[in-house]
Short mmCIF file of C-alpha atoms and ligand atoms in Angstrom, two decimals:
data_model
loop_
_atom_site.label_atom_id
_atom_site.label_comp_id
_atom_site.label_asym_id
_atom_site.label_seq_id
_atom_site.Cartn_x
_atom_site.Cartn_y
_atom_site.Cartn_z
CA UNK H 1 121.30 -63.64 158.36
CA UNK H 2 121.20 -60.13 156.72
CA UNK H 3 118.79 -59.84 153.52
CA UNK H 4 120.18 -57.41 151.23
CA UNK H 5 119.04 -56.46 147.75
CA UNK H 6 121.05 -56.86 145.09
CA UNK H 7 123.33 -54.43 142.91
CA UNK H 8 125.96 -54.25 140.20
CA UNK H 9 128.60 -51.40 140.53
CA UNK H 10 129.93 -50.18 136.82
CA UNK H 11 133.10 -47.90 135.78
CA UNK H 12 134.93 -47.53 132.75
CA UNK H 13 138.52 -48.45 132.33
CA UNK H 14 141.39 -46.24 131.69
CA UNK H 15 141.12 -48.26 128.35
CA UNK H 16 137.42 -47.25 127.74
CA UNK H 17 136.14 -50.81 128.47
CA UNK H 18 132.98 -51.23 131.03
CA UNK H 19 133.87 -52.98 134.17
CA UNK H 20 131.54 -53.82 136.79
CA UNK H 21 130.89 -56.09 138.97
CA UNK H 22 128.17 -58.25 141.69
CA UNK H 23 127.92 -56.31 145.67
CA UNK H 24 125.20 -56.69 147.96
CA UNK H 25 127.39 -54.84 150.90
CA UNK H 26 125.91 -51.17 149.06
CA UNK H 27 124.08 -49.22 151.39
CA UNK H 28 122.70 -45.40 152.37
CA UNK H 29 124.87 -43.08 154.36
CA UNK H 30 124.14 -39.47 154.52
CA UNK H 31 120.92 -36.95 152.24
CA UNK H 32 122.47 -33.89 153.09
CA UNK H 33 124.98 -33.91 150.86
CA UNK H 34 123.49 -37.79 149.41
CA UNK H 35 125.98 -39.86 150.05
CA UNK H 36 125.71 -44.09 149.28
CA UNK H 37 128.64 -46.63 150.06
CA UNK H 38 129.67 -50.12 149.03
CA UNK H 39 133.12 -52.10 149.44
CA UNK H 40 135.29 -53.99 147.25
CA UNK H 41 137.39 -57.13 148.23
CA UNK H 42 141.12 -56.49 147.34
CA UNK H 43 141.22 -59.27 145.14
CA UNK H 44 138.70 -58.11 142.75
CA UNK H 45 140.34 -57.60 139.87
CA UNK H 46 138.90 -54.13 138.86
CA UNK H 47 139.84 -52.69 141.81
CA UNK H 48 142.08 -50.26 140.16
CA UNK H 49 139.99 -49.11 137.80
CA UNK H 50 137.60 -47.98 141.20
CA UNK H 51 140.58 -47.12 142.64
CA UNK H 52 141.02 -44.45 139.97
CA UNK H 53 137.58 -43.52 138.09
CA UNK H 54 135.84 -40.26 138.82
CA UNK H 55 132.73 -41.57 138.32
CA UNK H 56 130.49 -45.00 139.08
CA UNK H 57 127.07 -45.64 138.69
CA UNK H 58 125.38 -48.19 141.29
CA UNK H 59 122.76 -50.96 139.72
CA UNK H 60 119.74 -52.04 141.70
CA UNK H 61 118.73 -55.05 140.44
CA UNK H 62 115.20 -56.29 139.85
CA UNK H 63 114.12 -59.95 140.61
CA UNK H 64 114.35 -60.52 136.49
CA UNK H 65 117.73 -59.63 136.75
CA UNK H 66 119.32 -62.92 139.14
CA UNK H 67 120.56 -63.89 135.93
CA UNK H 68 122.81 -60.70 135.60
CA UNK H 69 123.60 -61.14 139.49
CA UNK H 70 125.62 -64.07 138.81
CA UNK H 71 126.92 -63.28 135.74
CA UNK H 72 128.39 -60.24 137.03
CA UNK H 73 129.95 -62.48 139.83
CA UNK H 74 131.65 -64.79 137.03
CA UNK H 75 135.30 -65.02 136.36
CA UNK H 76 136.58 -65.68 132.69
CA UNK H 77 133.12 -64.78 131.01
CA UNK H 78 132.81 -61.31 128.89
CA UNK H 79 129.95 -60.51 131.34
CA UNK H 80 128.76 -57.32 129.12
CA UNK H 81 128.21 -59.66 126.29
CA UNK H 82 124.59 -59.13 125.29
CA UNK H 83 123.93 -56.66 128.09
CA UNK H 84 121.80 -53.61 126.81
CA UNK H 85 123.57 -50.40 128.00
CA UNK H 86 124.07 -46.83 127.56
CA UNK H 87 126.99 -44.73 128.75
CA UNK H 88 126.63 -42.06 130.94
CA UNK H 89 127.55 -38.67 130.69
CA UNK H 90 130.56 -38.93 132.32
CA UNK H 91 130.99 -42.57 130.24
CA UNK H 92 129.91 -44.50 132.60
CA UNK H 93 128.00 -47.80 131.19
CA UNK H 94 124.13 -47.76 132.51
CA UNK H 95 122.56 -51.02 132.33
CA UNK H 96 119.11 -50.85 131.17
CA UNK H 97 115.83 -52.80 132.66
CA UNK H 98 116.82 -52.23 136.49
CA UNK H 99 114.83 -50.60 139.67
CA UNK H 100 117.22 -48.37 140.17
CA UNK H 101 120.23 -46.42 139.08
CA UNK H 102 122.85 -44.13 141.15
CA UNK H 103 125.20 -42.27 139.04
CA UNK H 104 127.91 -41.31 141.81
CA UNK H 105 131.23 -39.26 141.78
CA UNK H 106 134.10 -41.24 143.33
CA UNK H 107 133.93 -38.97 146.76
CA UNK H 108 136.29 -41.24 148.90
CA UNK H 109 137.74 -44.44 149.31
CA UNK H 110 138.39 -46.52 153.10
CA UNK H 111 141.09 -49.53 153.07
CA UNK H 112 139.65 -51.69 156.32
CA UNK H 113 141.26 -54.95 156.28
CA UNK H 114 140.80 -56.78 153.03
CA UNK H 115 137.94 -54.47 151.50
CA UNK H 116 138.03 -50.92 150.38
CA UNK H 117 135.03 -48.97 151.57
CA UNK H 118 133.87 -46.58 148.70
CA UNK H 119 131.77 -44.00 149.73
CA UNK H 120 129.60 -42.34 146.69
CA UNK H 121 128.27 -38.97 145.89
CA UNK H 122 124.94 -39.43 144.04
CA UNK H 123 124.98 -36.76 141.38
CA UNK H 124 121.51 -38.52 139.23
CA UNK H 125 119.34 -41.12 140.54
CA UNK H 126 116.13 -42.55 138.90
CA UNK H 127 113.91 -45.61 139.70
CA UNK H 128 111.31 -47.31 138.25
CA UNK H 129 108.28 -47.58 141.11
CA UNK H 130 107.06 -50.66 140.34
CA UNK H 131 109.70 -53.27 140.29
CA UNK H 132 109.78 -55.99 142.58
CA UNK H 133 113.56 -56.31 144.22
CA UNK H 134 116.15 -58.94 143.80
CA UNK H 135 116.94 -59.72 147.50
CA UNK H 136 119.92 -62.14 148.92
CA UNK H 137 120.27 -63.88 152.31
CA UNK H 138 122.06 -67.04 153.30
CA UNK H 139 123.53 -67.82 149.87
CA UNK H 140 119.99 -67.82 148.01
CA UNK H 141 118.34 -65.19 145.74
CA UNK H 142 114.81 -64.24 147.14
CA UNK H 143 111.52 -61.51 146.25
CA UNK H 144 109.37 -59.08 147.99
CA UNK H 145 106.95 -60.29 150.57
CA UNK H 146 104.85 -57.62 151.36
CA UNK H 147 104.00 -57.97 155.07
CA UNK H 148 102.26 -54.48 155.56
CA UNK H 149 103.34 -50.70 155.30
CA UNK H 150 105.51 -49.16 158.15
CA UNK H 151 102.90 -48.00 161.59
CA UNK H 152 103.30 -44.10 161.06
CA UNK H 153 104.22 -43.84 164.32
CA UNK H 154 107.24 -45.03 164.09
CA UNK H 155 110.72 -42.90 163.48
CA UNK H 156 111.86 -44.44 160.24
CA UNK H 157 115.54 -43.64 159.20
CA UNK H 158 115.81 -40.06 157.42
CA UNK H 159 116.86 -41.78 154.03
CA UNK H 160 114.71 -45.28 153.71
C1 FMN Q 201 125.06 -61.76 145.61
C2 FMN Q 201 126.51 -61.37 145.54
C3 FMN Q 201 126.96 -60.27 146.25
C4 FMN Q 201 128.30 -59.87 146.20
N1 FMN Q 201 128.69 -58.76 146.89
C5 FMN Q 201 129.99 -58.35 146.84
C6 FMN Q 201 130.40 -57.16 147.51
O1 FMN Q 201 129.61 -56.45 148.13
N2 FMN Q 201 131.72 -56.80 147.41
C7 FMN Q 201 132.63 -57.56 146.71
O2 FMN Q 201 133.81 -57.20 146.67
N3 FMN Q 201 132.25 -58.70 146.05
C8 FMN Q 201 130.95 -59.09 146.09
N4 FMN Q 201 130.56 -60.21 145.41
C9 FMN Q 201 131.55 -60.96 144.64
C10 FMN Q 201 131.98 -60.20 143.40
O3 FMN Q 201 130.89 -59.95 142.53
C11 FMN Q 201 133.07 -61.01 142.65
O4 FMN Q 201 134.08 -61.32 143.54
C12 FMN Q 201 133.66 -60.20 141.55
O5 FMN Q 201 132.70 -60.03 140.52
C13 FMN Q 201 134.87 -60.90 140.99
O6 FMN Q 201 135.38 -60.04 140.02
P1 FMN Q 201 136.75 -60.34 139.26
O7 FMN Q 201 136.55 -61.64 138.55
O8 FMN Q 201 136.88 -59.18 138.33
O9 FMN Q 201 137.83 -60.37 140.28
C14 FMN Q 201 129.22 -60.62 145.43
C15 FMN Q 201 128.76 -61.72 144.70
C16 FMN Q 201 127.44 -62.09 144.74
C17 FMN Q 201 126.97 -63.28 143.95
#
């Protein structure tokens, strides 16, 4: 019963290919240094390459992108075929057209149970202000409903 947005994590393989793949489970942790997280079930099968890159960069999706979403999420498909994308400066691929971008350094990595727990450092972020989100709850893909701004009053977290 969570709503999440939506994001696609990318690396490069020890082989120079792009790997990447679907997580909704990414999420803010600390500004001061900034600091983002996400985890990876064991079974994924580029979980070495993110066990071993120095770099990743973090995809917000926009609600154009639900195609991307699933394709990302798709075994036996070349899921970069088609996909405009530039590499980073450290390599890593950057997919073009979404709300937001985190290019992190690999800071630290948590095995708890059957997931790994990456924890990001965000060395370059950049966003586009007026895309509407690709959001996920209960199995379906969702929008933005604006239901009014924050009361002012309120203590929002440090970092949303
Ligand atoms: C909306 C959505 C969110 C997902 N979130 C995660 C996630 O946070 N972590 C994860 O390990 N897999 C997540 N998955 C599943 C992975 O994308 C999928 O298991 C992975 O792409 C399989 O990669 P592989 O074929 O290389 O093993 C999600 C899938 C969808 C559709």
């Amino acid at each position: 019963m969570f709503a999440t947005g939506v994001t696609i994590v990318t690396a490069r393989g020890p082989d120079g290919a792009p790997v990447g793949l679907t997580a909704s489970s990414f999420n803010s942790v600390a500004l001061t240094p900034p600091l983002v997280l996400w985890s990876m079930a064991h079974q994924t099968s580029s979980l070495p390459v993110f066990n071993q890159c120095t770099h990743y960069a973090i995809h917000v999706l926009t609600v154009q992108q639900r195609e991307l979403a699933e394709r990302f999420a798709t075994r036996g498909i070349d899921r970069w075929a088609g996909v405009a994308w530039q590499p980073s400066a450290q390599g890593v691929p950057l997919i073009e057209g979404v709300a937001a971008v985190f290019e992190c350094a690999n800071r630290s990595q948590y095995v708890e149970g059957d997931h790994t727990i990456f924890v990001g450092q965000v060395e370059h972020c950049s966003h586009r202000p007026d895309a509407s989100p690709l959001l996920y709850h209960g199995g379906m893909f969702y929008t933005e409903h604006p239901l009014g701004r924050l009361s002012p009053t309120v203590a929002r977290p440090l970092h949303k």
